[in-house]
Amino acid sequence: MLYRLARAGFFQLDAEKAHDLAIQNFKRFTGTPLDLFYRQHLPQRPVECMGLTFKNPVGLAAGLDKNGECIEAFGAMGFGFVEVGTVTPRPQPGNDKPRLFRLVHAEGIINRMG
């Protein structure tokens, strides 16, 4: 139910604005009682890859949390790993907007933020 409400609200916004709003809220709610809305307690299915052990095989790819602001929140969602970044020696302006596109039918996103 909460997911449907949040999704409907976010889909009224431009994809990049929705992304920014989500990051702001994850930062705001992490460590408060409200983080229970996104915290998951999933059974672990450990996977070993290249000498590393992950609690499950589903991870979050780089690009969603470009500045490493929500590592704890994304970890609490049950991902087996969270890749942070992209990390560069100096801040970069990124690509011109629009640069984040929803693929509604595929339930995906194209990220060209740069």
XYZ file of C-alpha atoms in Angstrom:
114
model
C 0.000 0.000 0.000
C 2.690 2.509 0.999
C 4.731 1.551 -2.065
C 1.753 2.235 -4.358
C 1.173 5.655 -2.818
C 4.835 6.626 -2.980
C 5.164 5.340 -6.552
C 2.095 7.286 -7.687
C 3.498 10.454 -6.139
C 6.992 10.015 -7.545
C 5.653 9.268 -11.027
C 3.963 12.680 -11.044
C 7.448 14.224 -10.910
C 10.249 14.421 -13.431
C 12.489 11.349 -12.956
C 15.482 13.361 -11.724
C 13.380 15.401 -9.284
C 11.891 12.163 -7.932
C 15.398 10.717 -7.525
C 16.612 13.822 -5.664
C 13.535 13.799 -3.405
C 14.037 10.107 -2.598
C 17.710 10.676 -1.689
C 16.757 13.633 0.550
C 14.119 11.560 2.347
C 16.389 8.553 2.835
C 18.962 10.888 4.410
C 16.299 12.495 6.600
C 14.632 9.280 7.818
C 17.623 6.971 8.324
C 18.055 6.326 12.038
C 14.530 7.486 12.899
C 11.416 5.367 13.507
C 10.299 6.235 9.952
C 13.097 4.163 8.442
C 10.964 1.117 9.283
C 8.998 1.915 6.105
C 11.915 0.842 3.909
C 13.889 -1.480 6.205
C 13.702 -5.105 5.047
C 14.388 -8.278 6.996
C 15.000 -10.787 4.242
C 16.352 -14.304 4.589
C 20.029 -14.368 3.752
C 21.214 -16.386 0.761
C 24.981 -15.905 0.940
C 26.902 -15.834 -2.311
C 30.666 -15.901 -2.728
C 32.206 -14.090 -5.674
C 35.892 -13.405 -6.266
C 36.725 -14.157 -2.637
C 34.008 -11.884 -1.223
C 30.893 -13.100 0.563
C 27.633 -11.193 0.081
C 24.503 -11.758 2.186
C 22.465 -12.299 -0.996
C 22.970 -12.122 -4.776
C 20.995 -8.908 -5.421
C 23.010 -5.695 -5.322
C 22.525 -2.026 -6.071
C 24.604 -0.812 -9.004
C 26.640 2.378 -9.063
C 24.905 5.595 -10.017
C 21.870 5.649 -7.750
C 23.769 7.025 -4.745
C 26.412 9.043 -6.586
C 27.733 10.822 -3.488
C 27.440 8.011 -0.935
C 24.724 9.820 1.017
C 22.394 6.866 1.652
C 24.632 3.851 2.140
C 22.918 2.834 5.378
C 19.413 3.272 3.936
C 20.134 1.206 0.826
C 21.853 -1.447 2.930
C 18.742 -1.618 5.121
C 16.604 -2.371 2.060
C 18.113 -5.835 1.879
C 20.634 -5.483 -0.935
C 23.516 -7.946 -0.774
C 25.859 -5.106 -1.687
C 25.642 -1.405 -2.491
C 28.014 0.131 -4.993
C 28.525 3.835 -4.350
C 29.660 6.474 -6.783
C 30.880 7.328 -9.362
C 33.892 8.817 -7.579
C 36.056 11.410 -9.327
C 39.012 13.494 -8.108
C 37.016 16.714 -8.558
C 33.282 17.474 -8.791
C 31.891 17.107 -12.299
C 28.874 18.982 -13.733
C 27.381 15.889 -15.378
C 25.453 15.739 -18.618
C 22.786 18.179 -19.745
C 19.203 17.510 -18.655
C 17.162 15.484 -19.259
C 19.515 12.695 -18.254
C 17.384 10.278 -16.224
C 14.626 8.396 -18.052
C 11.963 5.980 -16.808
C 11.264 2.756 -18.681
C 7.820 2.231 -17.153
C 6.948 -1.033 -18.929
C 10.375 -2.541 -18.197
C 10.298 -1.184 -14.615
C 13.715 0.344 -15.147
C 15.647 3.575 -15.499
C 18.244 4.826 -17.938
C 20.804 6.912 -16.063
C 22.909 9.283 -18.176
C 23.729 11.711 -15.402
C 27.442 11.587 -16.114
